[in-house]
Amino acid sequence: MAISLDTGTRVSAPPPGPGKKTTNFRFDIQGLRAIAVLAVVADHLLGWPGGGFIGVDIFFVISGFLITGQLVRQHERVGRISISEFYRARIRRILPASIVALIVVTALSFLTFRPSRAWDTLVDGVSAFFFSANWRFAVTGTDYWAADGAISPFQHFWSLGVEEQFYFVWPFVIIVVLSALAGKKASHRFGLAVIMGLIIVASFVWAVLETSSNPGFAYFNTFSRVWEMGVGALLAIMVPALMKIKDRLRPFIAWTGLAGIAASIWLINSDMAFPGPWAALPVASTALVIIAGTGGEQKFLYPITNKAAGFVGNISYSLYLWHFPVIIFMGEYVNEWAWPAYITALGLMVLLSCASYYFVEEPVRRSDWLLLDSMSSKTPGVKKPDDAMALQRLFVAGLAVLVAGIIPLTLAPPKAAVMVDLADVVSIPTQGATQADSLTLDSAVQELQDGINSALQATTWPALNPSLDDVMSEGKPDEEDAGCGTGSLDPGICDFTGGHDKSAVVLGDSTAIALVATARAAIGDEYNVRGLSKAGCVGLAVEVHDDRAEEMASCQQFKADSIAEILRTKPQIVFLTNSPGALTNVAGADGNAKAAAWQQGAKDTIEALKPSGAKVVIVAAPPSARTISICATKSSLPSDCVASIDHGFELVSGAYSAAAKDTGISAVDTRFWYCNQKGNCPAFAGATVVKRDTIHVTKQYSELLAPAFKTMMAGLS
């Protein structure tokens, strides 16, 4: 979300026509700010309403309108635009409150998170300080291997980066255009409107195209967002024309805009193409409200012009800065979110926001810090503290916010140890498969179960391999560095030849990488093992919904090429494995329909492979788990990271079993490689971390599975 970082909401404009009345302070804009920030807070805290994230678009429009208006009016008033004064004013407005938030949140991160996550948060904070957080989150947010990573308490700073990057360029564009039009008959506002209109069209087209090909990156991309601030800027340029609107039309225009904003909040959701084109609805709706209040009385708008809305609008920037860290840190101490937790979170947000606004924002805004004499005039009757007093208040504010943030967290009651009943870990199954050929895994599964049972009874975190602080790097399979998961079929990529007469191929998505590692450890002394895998691409003949058109086309090509390669090379055995989590993206009205499609896709793939002469074996990927780098904190217990086998895994397991029965092949249900009989799945077994994230098995545990895999292979012969 972004906050319009203007120096106020007072809007001066050209004199209205005869009989016109103009309102200097835009109470309606303060109300829009209140709507936007409350929508975003509700979305982040409650996950409801689904379109609450459109608050960012409301703020972008407001920002473009106010900031551009200031620049154009300054030029009309004094004949020039002072870049120095502009950036001094923005620094005063942005940095004091954000620096306090950055420092306090970073400190809390090192007190709360494990070192690796704390250092990541520090890097996020540095990016936020230099207004580049959007690019950092664009990269990490679209990184397949970081998809299940911990959410940064600074993630909401991305929009501030977008906004400031826009204002690193836009003032200079205005100066160039105005200089070019100096002495010309053409109106300077008309010239600016033409330029901004072209920018809006170009950015909107870019947003639509990028959203269709890479929606995750488009969401954070400055170029996909410029048009939203541009719409506000265009309104500021067109103020003289907007002031001519008949007063009787203004309420209708305003309420049409408010209805559009309400529709955006309730109807838009994260599954829609955003920001292009669906952001056009909240952007256009916000523009209508601003248009209605430009140069005319703000009639019949009490819902957004009342004192309560004005108060929320006043503290909206500080509320924006603090609401997301409160949610993230409370999540580390709350066992289950319920109404007491929600109320506590809201209370903390208000407390921190008010402290930030009254002790940081306002004292600095009313001071002369960083202002030149030409811009130091303030609202009449407001006493201006000197610089020393402003700095003192800034220090007191930082201390107050720090105390307010730490005390509630340190007073939180410790989590109670939750142990799994021993009755849940007895009666180990003697069979780990559902298939035509019975596979006995007794001893191998029992050995794994011993480690699983031990982990389920643990009340403290043992020394683990890989370490909790470096699970992503230390747990990465060597096969990943060898190109497994890239979708490449080039010779030598994910191809581990030992000069044997027999060959085995692992076909699937990113979960196949760990299975290649297990297969190499188990049968590498008899088979040449090759991986044909592509991250994010289900290796079955099944239709999967994905907003990335290019990625979908690449996935289809990979599957076709992989089948052709297997038919050409004729390996002795092919292992099929795919993440059960992908079932949610399969075309189908409900879970059963999706499972039926998965089953048919598995059957079609098996039939396509049969001409190769290979024995085809389905090896189920593990059930989803909790990401250990998130659930394992300085205050957590091992039980906080225990997951349960979800319904999606059961649906996929049933689909595999049915497909195997119909085609006469083997389908191995691997749940007892990772979970106990009751479906409890710990984050580690013995002293070995099971997964790097929710689905990808660590290098260490992949090798630990080798005996069970070898026993499975013996049952196939």
Short mmCIF file of N, CA and C in Angstrom, two decimals, residues 565-708:
data_model
loop_
_atom_site.label_atom_id
_atom_site.label_comp_id
_atom_site.label_asym_id
_atom_site.label_seq_id
_atom_site.Cartn_x
_atom_site.Cartn_y
_atom_site.Cartn_z
N GLU A 565 11.75 -37.60 -25.33
CA GLU A 565 13.10 -37.99 -24.92
C GLU A 565 13.10 -39.37 -24.28
N ILE A 566 12.10 -39.65 -23.48
CA ILE A 566 12.00 -40.97 -22.84
C ILE A 566 11.74 -42.06 -23.89
N LEU A 567 10.89 -41.76 -24.85
CA LEU A 567 10.63 -42.73 -25.93
C LEU A 567 11.89 -42.97 -26.74
N ARG A 568 12.73 -41.94 -26.86
CA ARG A 568 13.96 -42.08 -27.64
C ARG A 568 15.03 -42.87 -26.88
N THR A 569 15.19 -42.57 -25.59
CA THR A 569 16.29 -43.18 -24.82
C THR A 569 15.91 -44.54 -24.23
N LYS A 570 14.62 -44.83 -24.06
CA LYS A 570 14.13 -46.12 -23.56
C LYS A 570 14.80 -46.56 -22.25
N PRO A 571 14.60 -45.82 -21.17
CA PRO A 571 15.13 -46.24 -19.88
C PRO A 571 14.39 -47.46 -19.35
N GLN A 572 14.98 -48.12 -18.36
CA GLN A 572 14.33 -49.30 -17.78
C GLN A 572 13.18 -48.93 -16.84
N ILE A 573 13.27 -47.75 -16.23
CA ILE A 573 12.25 -47.36 -15.26
C ILE A 573 12.06 -45.85 -15.30
N VAL A 574 10.80 -45.42 -15.12
CA VAL A 574 10.47 -43.99 -15.05
C VAL A 574 9.67 -43.75 -13.77
N PHE A 575 10.15 -42.83 -12.96
CA PHE A 575 9.44 -42.44 -11.73
C PHE A 575 8.70 -41.13 -12.00
N LEU A 576 7.41 -41.11 -11.70
CA LEU A 576 6.60 -39.90 -11.83
C LEU A 576 6.34 -39.32 -10.44
N THR A 577 6.58 -38.02 -10.29
CA THR A 577 6.29 -37.38 -9.00
C THR A 577 5.95 -35.92 -9.23
N ASN A 578 4.96 -35.42 -8.51
CA ASN A 578 4.53 -34.03 -8.64
C ASN A 578 3.94 -33.56 -7.31
N SER A 579 4.10 -32.28 -7.03
CA SER A 579 3.60 -31.73 -5.78
C SER A 579 2.08 -31.82 -5.70
N PRO A 580 1.53 -32.40 -4.64
CA PRO A 580 0.06 -32.45 -4.50
C PRO A 580 -0.55 -31.07 -4.33
N GLY A 581 0.26 -30.09 -3.92
CA GLY A 581 -0.25 -28.73 -3.76
C GLY A 581 -0.71 -28.12 -5.07
N ALA A 582 -0.19 -28.65 -6.20
CA ALA A 582 -0.58 -28.13 -7.51
C ALA A 582 -2.02 -28.48 -7.85
N LEU A 583 -2.64 -29.38 -7.07
CA LEU A 583 -4.02 -29.77 -7.36
C LEU A 583 -4.96 -28.57 -7.33
N THR A 584 -4.67 -27.59 -6.49
CA THR A 584 -5.55 -26.42 -6.38
C THR A 584 -5.63 -25.63 -7.67
N ASN A 585 -4.60 -25.74 -8.52
CA ASN A 585 -4.58 -24.98 -9.77
C ASN A 585 -5.12 -25.77 -10.96
N VAL A 586 -5.52 -27.00 -10.72
CA VAL A 586 -6.05 -27.84 -11.80
C VAL A 586 -7.47 -27.41 -12.12
N ALA A 587 -7.81 -27.45 -13.40
CA ALA A 587 -9.17 -27.09 -13.82
C ALA A 587 -10.17 -28.05 -13.20
N GLY A 588 -11.23 -27.50 -12.63
CA GLY A 588 -12.26 -28.34 -12.02
C GLY A 588 -13.11 -27.53 -11.07
N ALA A 589 -14.38 -27.91 -10.95
CA ALA A 589 -15.32 -27.15 -10.13
C ALA A 589 -15.04 -27.29 -8.64
N ASP A 590 -14.58 -28.46 -8.22
CA ASP A 590 -14.30 -28.69 -6.81
C ASP A 590 -13.15 -29.69 -6.68
N GLY A 591 -12.86 -30.08 -5.43
CA GLY A 591 -11.74 -30.99 -5.21
C GLY A 591 -11.89 -32.32 -5.91
N ASN A 592 -13.09 -32.87 -5.91
CA ASN A 592 -13.30 -34.16 -6.56
C ASN A 592 -13.11 -34.07 -8.07
N ALA A 593 -13.60 -32.97 -8.66
CA ALA A 593 -13.43 -32.78 -10.10
C ALA A 593 -11.96 -32.59 -10.45
N LYS A 594 -11.25 -31.86 -9.61
CA LYS A 594 -9.82 -31.65 -9.83
C LYS A 594 -9.06 -32.98 -9.71
N ALA A 595 -9.44 -33.80 -8.71
CA ALA A 595 -8.79 -35.09 -8.53
C ALA A 595 -9.06 -36.01 -9.73
N ALA A 596 -10.28 -35.94 -10.28
CA ALA A 596 -10.60 -36.75 -11.45
C ALA A 596 -9.75 -36.33 -12.65
N ALA A 597 -9.54 -35.01 -12.79
CA ALA A 597 -8.69 -34.52 -13.87
C ALA A 597 -7.25 -34.96 -13.65
N TRP A 598 -6.80 -34.93 -12.40
CA TRP A 598 -5.44 -35.38 -12.06
C TRP A 598 -5.28 -36.87 -12.41
N GLN A 599 -6.28 -37.65 -12.05
CA GLN A 599 -6.25 -39.09 -12.34
C GLN A 599 -6.17 -39.34 -13.85
N GLN A 600 -6.99 -38.63 -14.61
CA GLN A 600 -6.97 -38.82 -16.06
C GLN A 600 -5.64 -38.36 -16.65
N GLY A 601 -5.10 -37.27 -16.11
CA GLY A 601 -3.80 -36.79 -16.58
C GLY A 601 -2.70 -37.79 -16.32
N ALA A 602 -2.75 -38.44 -15.15
CA ALA A 602 -1.76 -39.47 -14.84
C ALA A 602 -1.89 -40.66 -15.79
N LYS A 603 -3.13 -41.07 -16.04
CA LYS A 603 -3.36 -42.20 -16.96
C LYS A 603 -2.85 -41.88 -18.37
N ASP A 604 -3.15 -40.67 -18.85
CA ASP A 604 -2.71 -40.30 -20.20
C ASP A 604 -1.19 -40.26 -20.29
N THR A 605 -0.55 -39.78 -19.23
CA THR A 605 0.92 -39.72 -19.24
C THR A 605 1.51 -41.12 -19.21
N ILE A 606 0.95 -41.98 -18.39
CA ILE A 606 1.44 -43.37 -18.31
C ILE A 606 1.30 -44.06 -19.66
N GLU A 607 0.15 -43.88 -20.30
CA GLU A 607 -0.06 -44.52 -21.61
C GLU A 607 0.92 -43.98 -22.64
N ALA A 608 1.22 -42.67 -22.55
CA ALA A 608 2.17 -42.08 -23.49
C ALA A 608 3.58 -42.62 -23.29
N LEU A 609 3.90 -43.06 -22.06
CA LEU A 609 5.25 -43.56 -21.75
C LEU A 609 5.41 -45.05 -22.06
N LYS A 610 4.32 -45.78 -22.12
CA LYS A 610 4.41 -47.24 -22.28
C LYS A 610 5.19 -47.69 -23.51
N PRO A 611 5.07 -46.99 -24.67
CA PRO A 611 5.84 -47.45 -25.84
C PRO A 611 7.35 -47.47 -25.63
N SER A 612 7.83 -46.77 -24.59
CA SER A 612 9.28 -46.78 -24.32
C SER A 612 9.73 -48.11 -23.75
N GLY A 613 8.77 -48.92 -23.24
CA GLY A 613 9.12 -50.19 -22.61
C GLY A 613 9.54 -50.05 -21.17
N ALA A 614 9.54 -48.82 -20.63
CA ALA A 614 9.98 -48.61 -19.25
C ALA A 614 8.91 -49.02 -18.26
N LYS A 615 9.35 -49.48 -17.09
CA LYS A 615 8.42 -49.70 -15.98
C LYS A 615 8.13 -48.33 -15.39
N VAL A 616 6.86 -47.97 -15.33
CA VAL A 616 6.47 -46.67 -14.80
C VAL A 616 6.00 -46.82 -13.35
N VAL A 617 6.54 -46.00 -12.47
CA VAL A 617 6.19 -46.04 -11.05
C VAL A 617 5.85 -44.63 -10.59
N ILE A 618 4.69 -44.49 -9.98
CA ILE A 618 4.33 -43.20 -9.38
C ILE A 618 4.83 -43.18 -7.95
N VAL A 619 5.64 -42.19 -7.63
CA VAL A 619 6.15 -42.01 -6.26
C VAL A 619 5.56 -40.70 -5.74
N ALA A 620 4.64 -40.78 -4.81
CA ALA A 620 3.95 -39.59 -4.32
C ALA A 620 4.92 -38.63 -3.67
N ALA A 621 4.80 -37.36 -4.03
CA ALA A 621 5.58 -36.32 -3.35
C ALA A 621 5.05 -36.17 -1.93
N PRO A 622 5.82 -35.62 -1.03
CA PRO A 622 5.41 -35.56 0.38
C PRO A 622 4.21 -34.64 0.61
N PRO A 623 3.47 -34.86 1.69
CA PRO A 623 2.39 -33.93 2.06
C PRO A 623 2.97 -32.56 2.39
N SER A 624 2.14 -31.55 2.29
CA SER A 624 2.58 -30.20 2.60
C SER A 624 2.93 -30.09 4.08
N ALA A 625 3.92 -29.26 4.37
CA ALA A 625 4.37 -29.06 5.74
C ALA A 625 4.34 -27.58 6.07
N ARG A 626 4.76 -27.24 7.26
CA ARG A 626 4.94 -25.84 7.63
C ARG A 626 6.37 -25.44 7.33
N THR A 627 6.57 -24.24 6.82
CA THR A 627 7.91 -23.77 6.49
C THR A 627 8.70 -23.57 7.76
N ILE A 628 9.76 -24.32 7.92
CA ILE A 628 10.49 -24.33 9.18
C ILE A 628 11.16 -22.99 9.47
N SER A 629 11.57 -22.27 8.43
CA SER A 629 12.22 -20.98 8.65
C SER A 629 11.24 -19.94 9.19
N ILE A 630 9.93 -20.23 9.10
CA ILE A 630 8.92 -19.32 9.63
C ILE A 630 8.44 -19.77 11.00
N CYS A 631 8.10 -21.04 11.13
CA CYS A 631 7.52 -21.52 12.38
C CYS A 631 8.55 -21.72 13.48
N ALA A 632 9.81 -21.90 13.11
CA ALA A 632 10.86 -22.09 14.12
C ALA A 632 11.46 -20.73 14.47
N THR A 633 10.99 -20.14 15.56
CA THR A 633 11.49 -18.85 16.02
C THR A 633 12.17 -19.03 17.37
N LYS A 634 12.64 -17.93 17.93
CA LYS A 634 13.31 -18.00 19.23
C LYS A 634 12.35 -18.37 20.35
N SER A 635 11.05 -18.18 20.12
CA SER A 635 10.07 -18.47 21.17
C SER A 635 9.22 -19.69 20.85
N SER A 636 9.44 -20.34 19.72
CA SER A 636 8.58 -21.44 19.31
C SER A 636 9.06 -22.78 19.86
N LEU A 637 8.19 -23.76 19.76
CA LEU A 637 8.49 -25.13 20.16
C LEU A 637 8.41 -26.03 18.93
N PRO A 638 9.04 -27.19 18.97
CA PRO A 638 8.94 -28.10 17.83
C PRO A 638 7.50 -28.43 17.43
N SER A 639 6.60 -28.47 18.41
CA SER A 639 5.21 -28.78 18.11
C SER A 639 4.55 -27.69 17.26
N ASP A 640 5.10 -26.47 17.30
CA ASP A 640 4.55 -25.40 16.48
C ASP A 640 4.79 -25.63 14.99
N CYS A 641 5.69 -26.53 14.68
CA CYS A 641 6.01 -26.80 13.28
C CYS A 641 5.44 -28.14 12.79
N VAL A 642 4.62 -28.79 13.61
CA VAL A 642 4.01 -30.05 13.19
C VAL A 642 2.82 -29.75 12.28
N ALA A 643 2.77 -30.42 11.15
CA ALA A 643 1.66 -30.26 10.20
C ALA A 643 0.85 -31.54 10.16
N SER A 644 -0.29 -31.47 9.52
CA SER A 644 -1.15 -32.64 9.33
C SER A 644 -1.34 -32.89 7.85
N ILE A 645 -1.55 -34.14 7.49
CA ILE A 645 -1.79 -34.47 6.09
C ILE A 645 -3.11 -33.81 5.66
N ASP A 646 -3.02 -33.03 4.60
CA ASP A 646 -4.19 -32.26 4.18
C ASP A 646 -5.05 -33.06 3.20
N HIS A 647 -6.25 -32.53 2.95
CA HIS A 647 -7.21 -33.22 2.09
C HIS A 647 -6.71 -33.30 0.65
N GLY A 648 -5.96 -32.29 0.23
CA GLY A 648 -5.42 -32.31 -1.13
C GLY A 648 -4.51 -33.49 -1.38
N PHE A 649 -3.68 -33.82 -0.39
CA PHE A 649 -2.79 -34.97 -0.52
C PHE A 649 -3.60 -36.26 -0.64
N GLU A 650 -4.66 -36.35 0.16
CA GLU A 650 -5.50 -37.55 0.10
C GLU A 650 -6.17 -37.69 -1.27
N LEU A 651 -6.62 -36.56 -1.83
CA LEU A 651 -7.25 -36.61 -3.15
C LEU A 651 -6.25 -37.06 -4.22
N VAL A 652 -5.05 -36.50 -4.16
CA VAL A 652 -4.02 -36.87 -5.14
C VAL A 652 -3.62 -38.33 -4.96
N SER A 653 -3.50 -38.77 -3.70
CA SER A 653 -3.14 -40.16 -3.44
C SER A 653 -4.18 -41.11 -4.02
N GLY A 654 -5.46 -40.77 -3.83
CA GLY A 654 -6.51 -41.60 -4.40
C GLY A 654 -6.50 -41.60 -5.91
N ALA A 655 -6.22 -40.43 -6.49
CA ALA A 655 -6.15 -40.33 -7.96
C ALA A 655 -5.01 -41.18 -8.50
N TYR A 656 -3.87 -41.15 -7.83
CA TYR A 656 -2.72 -41.96 -8.24
C TYR A 656 -3.05 -43.45 -8.16
N SER A 657 -3.68 -43.84 -7.05
CA SER A 657 -4.00 -45.25 -6.84
C SER A 657 -4.94 -45.75 -7.94
N ALA A 658 -5.95 -44.93 -8.26
CA ALA A 658 -6.90 -45.33 -9.30
C ALA A 658 -6.24 -45.38 -10.67
N ALA A 659 -5.38 -44.41 -10.97
CA ALA A 659 -4.69 -44.40 -12.25
C ALA A 659 -3.76 -45.60 -12.38
N ALA A 660 -3.08 -45.95 -11.28
CA ALA A 660 -2.18 -47.10 -11.30
C ALA A 660 -2.95 -48.39 -11.53
N LYS A 661 -4.10 -48.51 -10.88
CA LYS A 661 -4.91 -49.72 -11.05
C LYS A 661 -5.42 -49.85 -12.48
N ASP A 662 -5.83 -48.71 -13.08
CA ASP A 662 -6.36 -48.74 -14.44
C ASP A 662 -5.29 -49.05 -15.48
N THR A 663 -4.05 -48.69 -15.19
CA THR A 663 -2.97 -48.86 -16.18
C THR A 663 -2.04 -50.01 -15.85
N GLY A 664 -2.24 -50.65 -14.68
CA GLY A 664 -1.42 -51.80 -14.32
C GLY A 664 -0.01 -51.46 -13.89
N ILE A 665 0.19 -50.28 -13.30
CA ILE A 665 1.53 -49.92 -12.82
C ILE A 665 1.51 -49.79 -11.31
N SER A 666 2.62 -49.35 -10.73
CA SER A 666 2.74 -49.21 -9.29
C SER A 666 2.63 -47.74 -8.89
N ALA A 667 1.93 -47.49 -7.77
CA ALA A 667 1.83 -46.15 -7.20
C ALA A 667 2.20 -46.22 -5.73
N VAL A 668 3.28 -45.61 -5.37
CA VAL A 668 3.80 -45.70 -4.00
C VAL A 668 3.31 -44.50 -3.19
N ASP A 669 2.58 -44.80 -2.12
CA ASP A 669 2.13 -43.76 -1.19
C ASP A 669 3.23 -43.58 -0.14
N THR A 670 3.86 -42.42 -0.15
CA THR A 670 5.05 -42.20 0.68
C THR A 670 4.75 -41.48 1.99
N ARG A 671 3.50 -41.40 2.38
CA ARG A 671 3.17 -40.59 3.55
C ARG A 671 3.92 -41.01 4.79
N PHE A 672 4.19 -42.32 4.93
CA PHE A 672 4.86 -42.76 6.16
C PHE A 672 6.37 -42.58 6.11
N TRP A 673 6.85 -42.01 5.02
CA TRP A 673 8.24 -41.57 4.97
C TRP A 673 8.39 -40.24 5.70
N TYR A 674 7.27 -39.53 5.90
CA TYR A 674 7.32 -38.17 6.44
C TYR A 674 6.41 -37.96 7.65
N CYS A 675 5.42 -38.82 7.84
CA CYS A 675 4.40 -38.60 8.88
C CYS A 675 4.13 -39.89 9.63
N ASN A 676 3.52 -39.76 10.82
CA ASN A 676 3.18 -40.96 11.57
C ASN A 676 1.83 -41.50 11.10
N GLN A 677 1.35 -42.55 11.75
CA GLN A 677 0.14 -43.23 11.30
C GLN A 677 -1.08 -42.33 11.36
N LYS A 678 -1.09 -41.39 12.31
CA LYS A 678 -2.23 -40.49 12.47
C LYS A 678 -2.14 -39.27 11.56
N GLY A 679 -1.11 -39.19 10.76
CA GLY A 679 -0.98 -38.07 9.84
C GLY A 679 -0.32 -36.85 10.43
N ASN A 680 0.45 -37.00 11.52
CA ASN A 680 1.21 -35.90 12.10
C ASN A 680 2.60 -35.87 11.46
N CYS A 681 2.96 -34.72 10.92
CA CYS A 681 4.21 -34.61 10.15
C CYS A 681 5.13 -33.57 10.79
N PRO A 682 6.18 -33.99 11.48
CA PRO A 682 7.08 -33.03 12.13
C PRO A 682 8.00 -32.36 11.12
N ALA A 683 8.62 -31.28 11.56
CA ALA A 683 9.54 -30.54 10.68
C ALA A 683 10.90 -31.22 10.59
N PHE A 684 11.18 -32.13 11.53
CA PHE A 684 12.44 -32.86 11.49
C PHE A 684 12.19 -34.27 11.96
N ALA A 685 13.08 -35.16 11.64
CA ALA A 685 13.00 -36.55 12.09
C ALA A 685 14.37 -36.93 12.63
N GLY A 686 14.41 -37.37 13.89
CA GLY A 686 15.70 -37.58 14.51
C GLY A 686 16.37 -36.23 14.68
N ALA A 687 17.46 -36.02 13.97
CA ALA A 687 18.14 -34.73 13.99
C ALA A 687 18.24 -34.13 12.59
N THR A 688 17.39 -34.59 11.68
CA THR A 688 17.46 -34.15 10.29
C THR A 688 16.21 -33.36 9.91
N VAL A 689 16.41 -32.15 9.39
CA VAL A 689 15.29 -31.34 8.91
C VAL A 689 14.71 -31.99 7.67
N VAL A 690 13.39 -32.12 7.64
CA VAL A 690 12.74 -32.83 6.54
C VAL A 690 12.65 -31.98 5.28
N LYS A 691 12.20 -30.74 5.41
CA LYS A 691 11.96 -29.92 4.21
C LYS A 691 12.54 -28.52 4.37
N ARG A 692 12.86 -27.93 3.22
CA ARG A 692 13.34 -26.55 3.21
C ARG A 692 12.19 -25.56 3.33
N ASP A 693 11.03 -25.94 2.79
CA ASP A 693 9.85 -25.08 2.81
C ASP A 693 8.64 -25.97 3.02
N THR A 694 7.53 -25.72 2.36
CA THR A 694 6.35 -26.53 2.59
C THR A 694 6.39 -27.86 1.87
N ILE A 695 7.21 -28.02 0.84
CA ILE A 695 7.14 -29.23 0.01
C ILE A 695 8.48 -29.81 -0.37
N HIS A 696 9.53 -29.01 -0.45
CA HIS A 696 10.81 -29.48 -1.00
C HIS A 696 11.69 -30.11 0.08
N VAL A 697 12.00 -31.37 -0.11
CA VAL A 697 12.77 -32.14 0.86
C VAL A 697 14.23 -31.70 0.85
N THR A 698 14.83 -31.66 2.03
CA THR A 698 16.23 -31.25 2.12
C THR A 698 17.15 -32.31 1.53
N LYS A 699 18.34 -31.88 1.21
CA LYS A 699 19.38 -32.79 0.71
C LYS A 699 19.61 -33.91 1.72
N GLN A 700 19.68 -33.55 2.99
CA GLN A 700 20.00 -34.52 4.03
C GLN A 700 18.91 -35.58 4.20
N TYR A 701 17.65 -35.14 4.18
CA TYR A 701 16.58 -36.11 4.35
C TYR A 701 16.37 -36.94 3.09
N SER A 702 16.65 -36.36 1.93
CA SER A 702 16.57 -37.13 0.69
C SER A 702 17.48 -38.35 0.76
N GLU A 703 18.67 -38.14 1.28
CA GLU A 703 19.62 -39.25 1.40
C GLU A 703 19.18 -40.23 2.48
N LEU A 704 18.51 -39.70 3.53
CA LEU A 704 18.03 -40.56 4.61
C LEU A 704 16.92 -41.50 4.12
N LEU A 705 16.24 -41.11 3.06
CA LEU A 705 15.17 -41.92 2.50
C LEU A 705 15.66 -43.07 1.62
N ALA A 706 16.96 -43.11 1.36
CA ALA A 706 17.50 -44.11 0.43
C ALA A 706 17.16 -45.54 0.82
N PRO A 707 17.26 -45.97 2.09
CA PRO A 707 16.90 -47.35 2.42
C PRO A 707 15.44 -47.68 2.10
N ALA A 708 14.53 -46.74 2.41
CA ALA A 708 13.12 -46.98 2.10
C ALA A 708 12.91 -47.06 0.60
#
